[in-house]
PDB file of N, CA and C in Angstrom:
ATOM      1  N   MET A   1      -5.171  17.577   2.227  1.00 90.00           N
ATOM      2  CA  MET A   1      -6.360  17.377   3.212  1.00 90.00           C
ATOM      3  C   MET A   1      -5.752  18.780   4.232  1.00 90.00           C
ATOM      4  N   LYS A   2      -7.119  19.905   4.872  1.00 97.00           N
ATOM      5  CA  LYS A   2      -6.772  20.840   6.071  1.00 97.00           C
ATOM      6  C   LYS A   2      -6.181  20.010   6.939  1.00 97.00           C
ATOM      7  N   LYS A   3      -5.358  21.131   8.076  1.00 98.00           N
ATOM      8  CA  LYS A   3      -5.396  21.103   9.185  1.00 98.00           C
ATOM      9  C   LYS A   3      -5.775  21.987   9.896  1.00 98.00           C
ATOM     10  N   TYR A   4      -6.181  21.155  10.922  1.00 98.00           N
ATOM     11  CA  TYR A   4      -7.328  21.906  11.894  1.00 98.00           C
ATOM     12  C   TYR A   4      -6.791  22.578  13.759  1.00 98.00           C
ATOM     13  N   VAL A   5      -7.098  23.815  14.101  1.00 98.00           N
ATOM     14  CA  VAL A   5      -6.266  23.850  15.064  1.00 98.00           C
ATOM     15  C   VAL A   5      -6.714  23.931  16.220  1.00 98.00           C
ATOM     16  N   CYS A   6      -6.793  23.346  17.564  1.00 98.00           N
ATOM     17  CA  CYS A   6      -7.853  23.464  18.723  1.00 98.00           C
ATOM     18  C   CYS A   6      -7.706  25.299  19.622  1.00 98.00           C
ATOM     19  N   ASP A   7      -9.113  25.569  19.146  1.00 98.00           N
ATOM     20  CA  ASP A   7      -9.306  27.189  19.717  1.00 98.00           C
ATOM     21  C   ASP A   7      -9.169  27.125  21.102  1.00 98.00           C
ATOM     22  N   VAL A   8      -8.334  25.682  21.892  1.00 98.00           N
ATOM     23  CA  VAL A   8      -8.848  26.134  23.173  1.00 98.00           C
ATOM     24  C   VAL A   8      -6.919  25.856  23.978  1.00 98.00           C
ATOM     25  N   CYS A   9      -6.155  25.211  23.442  1.00 98.00           N
ATOM     26  CA  CYS A   9      -4.944  24.631  23.009  1.00 98.00           C
ATOM     27  C   CYS A   9      -4.127  24.925  22.367  1.00 98.00           C
ATOM     28  N   GLY A  10      -4.640  24.971  20.962  1.00 98.00           N
ATOM     29  CA  GLY A  10      -3.570  25.536  19.488  1.00 98.00           C
ATOM     30  C   GLY A  10      -3.314  23.935  19.327  1.00 98.00           C
ATOM     31  N   TRP A  11      -3.270  23.174  20.085  1.00 98.00           N
ATOM     32  CA  TRP A  11      -3.047  21.811  19.498  1.00 98.00           C
ATOM     33  C   TRP A  11      -3.547  21.344  17.808  1.00 98.00           C
ATOM     34  N   ILE A  12      -2.702  21.441  16.660  1.00 98.00           N
ATOM     35  CA  ILE A  12      -2.994  21.532  15.492  1.00 98.00           C
ATOM     36  C   ILE A  12      -2.670  19.875  15.099  1.00 98.00           C
ATOM     37  N   TYR A  13      -3.914  19.740  14.350  1.00 98.00           N
ATOM     38  CA  TYR A  13      -4.661  18.036  13.715  1.00 98.00           C
ATOM     39  C   TYR A  13      -3.902  18.366  12.563  1.00 98.00           C
ATOM     40  N   ASP A  14      -3.334  17.449  12.016  1.00 98.00           N
ATOM     41  CA  ASP A  14      -2.187  17.489  10.724  1.00 98.00           C
ATOM     42  C   ASP A  14      -2.785  15.886  10.430  1.00 98.00           C
ATOM     43  N   PRO A  15      -3.452  15.793   9.205  1.00 98.00           N
ATOM     44  CA  PRO A  15      -4.084  14.799   8.684  1.00 98.00           C
ATOM     45  C   PRO A  15      -2.411  13.914   8.396  1.00 98.00           C
ATOM     46  N   ALA A  16      -1.536  14.162   7.800  1.00 98.00           N
ATOM     47  CA  ALA A  16      -0.598  13.943   7.235  1.00 98.00           C
ATOM     48  C   ALA A  16       0.263  13.245   8.471  1.00 98.00           C
ATOM     49  N   ILE A  17       0.005  13.246   9.692  1.00 98.00           N
ATOM     50  CA  ILE A  17      -0.054  12.612  10.637  1.00 98.00           C
ATOM     51  C   ILE A  17      -0.405  12.099  11.601  1.00 98.00           C
ATOM     52  N   GLY A  18      -1.625  12.228  11.540  1.00 98.00           N
ATOM     53  CA  GLY A  18      -2.582  12.110  12.168  1.00 98.00           C
ATOM     54  C   GLY A  18      -2.978  11.696  13.848  1.00 98.00           C
ATOM     55  N   ASP A  19      -3.189  10.689  14.544  1.00 97.00           N
ATOM     56  CA  ASP A  19      -3.552  11.422  15.740  1.00 97.00           C
ATOM     57  C   ASP A  19      -2.500   9.839  16.585  1.00 97.00           C
ATOM     58  N   PRO A  20      -1.758   9.716  16.264  1.00 95.00           N
ATOM     59  CA  PRO A  20      -0.900   7.540  16.520  1.00 95.00           C
ATOM     60  C   PRO A  20      -1.149   7.629  18.191  1.00 95.00           C
ATOM     61  N   ASP A  21      -1.561   8.812  19.241  1.00 92.00           N
ATOM     62  CA  ASP A  21      -1.712   8.368  20.454  1.00 92.00           C
ATOM     63  C   ASP A  21      -3.559   8.141  21.102  1.00 92.00           C
ATOM     64  N   ASN A  22      -3.994   8.177  20.050  1.00 93.00           N
ATOM     65  CA  ASN A  22      -5.381   7.956  19.807  1.00 93.00           C
ATOM     66  C   ASN A  22      -5.647   6.703  18.592  1.00 93.00           C
ATOM     67  N   ASP A  23      -4.769   6.451  17.779  1.00 93.00           N
ATOM     68  CA  ASP A  23      -5.122   4.804  16.994  1.00 93.00           C
ATOM     69  C   ASP A  23      -6.098   5.408  15.936  1.00 93.00           C
ATOM     70  N   VAL A  24      -5.603   7.549  15.277  1.00 97.00           N
ATOM     71  CA  VAL A  24      -5.955   7.265  14.283  1.00 97.00           C
ATOM     72  C   VAL A  24      -4.782   7.909  13.059  1.00 97.00           C
ATOM     73  N   ALA A  25      -5.052   6.952  12.366  1.00 97.00           N
ATOM     74  CA  ALA A  25      -3.859   6.526  11.577  1.00 97.00           C
ATOM     75  C   ALA A  25      -3.429   8.088  10.214  1.00 97.00           C
ATOM     76  N   PRO A  26      -2.189   7.894   9.689  1.00 98.00           N
ATOM     77  CA  PRO A  26      -2.111   9.025   8.579  1.00 98.00           C
ATOM     78  C   PRO A  26      -3.113   8.949   7.485  1.00 98.00           C
ATOM     79  N   GLY A  27      -3.575  10.330   7.370  1.00 98.00           N
ATOM     80  CA  GLY A  27      -4.078  10.487   5.808  1.00 98.00           C
ATOM     81  C   GLY A  27      -5.496  10.419   6.574  1.00 98.00           C
ATOM     82  N   ILE A  28      -6.165  10.459   7.432  1.00 98.00           N
ATOM     83  CA  ILE A  28      -7.594  10.687   7.956  1.00 98.00           C
ATOM     84  C   ILE A  28      -8.000  11.974   7.803  1.00 98.00           C
ATOM     85  N   ALA A  29      -8.867  12.626   7.033  1.00 98.00           N
ATOM     86  CA  ALA A  29      -9.341  14.263   6.830  1.00 98.00           C
ATOM     87  C   ALA A  29      -9.947  14.228   8.466  1.00 98.00           C
ATOM     88  N   PHE A  30      -9.888  15.403   8.929  1.00 98.00           N
ATOM     89  CA  PHE A  30     -10.405  15.755   9.954  1.00 98.00           C
ATOM     90  C   PHE A  30     -12.105  15.241   9.850  1.00 98.00           C
ATOM     91  N   GLU A  31     -12.655  16.081   9.314  1.00 97.00           N
ATOM     92  CA  GLU A  31     -13.471  15.451   8.642  1.00 97.00           C
ATOM     93  C   GLU A  31     -14.400  14.525   8.891  1.00 97.00           C
ATOM     94  N   ASN A  32     -13.291  13.566   8.576  1.00 97.00           N
ATOM     95  CA  ASN A  32     -13.799  11.706   8.927  1.00 97.00           C
ATOM     96  C   ASN A  32     -13.071  10.974  10.447  1.00 97.00           C
ATOM     97  N   LEU A  33     -13.189  12.348  11.219  1.00 97.00           N
ATOM     98  CA  LEU A  33     -12.584  11.753  12.554  1.00 97.00           C
ATOM     99  C   LEU A  33     -14.207  11.080  12.822  1.00 97.00           C
ATOM    100  N   PRO A  34     -13.633  10.538  13.833  1.00 95.00           N
ATOM    101  CA  PRO A  34     -15.026   9.669  14.870  1.00 95.00           C
ATOM    102  C   PRO A  34     -15.516  10.861  15.572  1.00 95.00           C
ATOM    103  N   GLU A  35     -16.969  10.963  15.819  1.00 95.00           N
ATOM    104  CA  GLU A  35     -18.199  12.230  16.481  1.00 95.00           C
ATOM    105  C   GLU A  35     -17.438  12.155  18.028  1.00 95.00           C
ATOM    106  N   ASP A  36     -16.879  11.484  18.437  1.00 96.00           N
ATOM    107  CA  ASP A  36     -16.528  11.156  20.070  1.00 96.00           C
ATOM    108  C   ASP A  36     -14.863  11.530  20.168  1.00 96.00           C
ATOM    109  N   TRP A  37     -14.182  11.837  18.842  1.00 97.00           N
ATOM    110  CA  TRP A  37     -12.814  12.050  18.938  1.00 97.00           C
ATOM    111  C   TRP A  37     -12.349  13.652  20.023  1.00 97.00           C
ATOM    112  N   VAL A  38     -11.469  13.632  21.159  1.00 98.00           N
ATOM    113  CA  VAL A  38     -11.237  14.599  21.369  1.00 98.00           C
ATOM    114  C   VAL A  38     -10.270  14.679  21.016  1.00 98.00           C
ATOM    115  N   CYS A  39      -9.205  15.991  21.167  1.00 98.00           N
ATOM    116  CA  CYS A  39      -8.176  16.843  21.417  1.00 98.00           C
ATOM    117  C   CYS A  39      -7.371  16.125  22.349  1.00 98.00           C
ATOM    118  N   PRO A  40      -6.232  15.101  21.490  1.00 97.00           N
ATOM    119  CA  PRO A  40      -5.025  14.615  22.969  1.00 97.00           C
ATOM    120  C   PRO A  40      -4.626  15.260  24.016  1.00 97.00           C
ATOM    121  N   LEU A  41      -4.481  16.505  23.562  1.00 97.00           N
ATOM    122  CA  LEU A  41      -3.985  17.789  25.001  1.00 97.00           C
ATOM    123  C   LEU A  41      -5.056  17.792  26.060  1.00 97.00           C
ATOM    124  N   CYS A  42      -6.150  18.666  25.502  1.00 98.00           N
ATOM    125  CA  CYS A  42      -6.994  19.201  26.503  1.00 98.00           C
ATOM    126  C   CYS A  42      -8.240  18.693  26.608  1.00 98.00           C
ATOM    127  N   GLY A  43      -8.709  17.796  25.865  1.00 98.00           N
ATOM    128  CA  GLY A  43     -10.022  17.237  25.662  1.00 98.00           C
ATOM    129  C   GLY A  43     -10.921  17.580  25.287  1.00 98.00           C
ATOM    130  N   VAL A  44     -10.756  18.788  24.794  1.00 98.00           N
ATOM    131  CA  VAL A  44     -12.158  19.152  24.001  1.00 98.00           C
ATOM    132  C   VAL A  44     -12.667  18.562  22.525  1.00 98.00           C
ATOM    133  N   GLY A  45     -13.897  18.491  22.468  1.00 98.00           N
ATOM    134  CA  GLY A  45     -14.348  18.007  20.320  1.00 98.00           C
ATOM    135  C   GLY A  45     -13.729  18.442  19.719  1.00 98.00           C
ATOM    136  N   LYS A  46     -14.514  18.271  18.421  1.00 98.00           N
ATOM    137  CA  LYS A  46     -13.982  18.401  17.100  1.00 98.00           C
ATOM    138  C   LYS A  46     -14.825  19.934  17.113  1.00 98.00           C
ATOM    139  N   GLU A  47     -16.235  20.110  18.025  1.00 98.00           N
ATOM    140  CA  GLU A  47     -16.497  21.294  17.621  1.00 98.00           C
ATOM    141  C   GLU A  47     -15.669  23.012  18.061  1.00 98.00           C
ATOM    142  N   ASP A  48     -14.877  22.495  18.577  1.00 98.00           N
ATOM    143  CA  ASP A  48     -13.748  23.685  19.319  1.00 98.00           C
ATOM    144  C   ASP A  48     -12.285  23.448  18.493  1.00 98.00           C
ATOM    145  N   PHE A  49     -12.340  23.437  17.173  1.00 98.00           N
ATOM    146  CA  PHE A  49     -11.561  22.934  16.312  1.00 98.00           C
ATOM    147  C   PHE A  49     -11.626  24.373  15.161  1.00 98.00           C
ATOM    148  N   SER A  50     -10.420  24.441  13.981  1.00 98.00           N
ATOM    149  CA  SER A  50     -11.090  25.551  14.008  1.00 98.00           C
ATOM    150  C   SER A  50     -10.270  24.750  11.895  1.00 98.00           C
ATOM    151  N   GLU A  51     -10.306  25.557  10.991  1.00 98.00           N
ATOM    152  CA  GLU A  51      -9.917  25.616  10.053  1.00 98.00           C
ATOM    153  C   GLU A  51      -7.925  26.284   9.926  1.00 98.00           C
ATOM    154  N   VAL A  52      -7.107  25.589   9.971  1.00 96.00           N
ATOM    155  CA  VAL A  52      -5.679  26.346   9.698  1.00 96.00           C
ATOM    156  C   VAL A  52      -6.207  26.989   8.018  1.00 96.00           C
ATOM    157  N   GLU A  53      -5.551  28.287   8.034  1.00 84.00           N
ATOM    158  CA  GLU A  53      -5.693  29.249   7.172  1.00 84.00           C
ATOM    159  C   GLU A  53      -4.551  29.077   6.186  1.00 84.00           C
TER     160      GLU A  53
END
C-alpha cells in the first residue's frame, strides 16, 4: 500500500501504521479512509495529500 504526504504540513499517512489517534486501524489504504477524514496535524482534507514516490 502506498504512503501519502500532507501537502500543507508534511505529515505522512502510512497504511502500515494507520492513524491511531483518530481510530484508523493499521492496514487501511489511504483511498479507503472516510471522506471526512482530516490530517491529524493541520486538519486539511484528503484532497490536500499527495502520493509518496
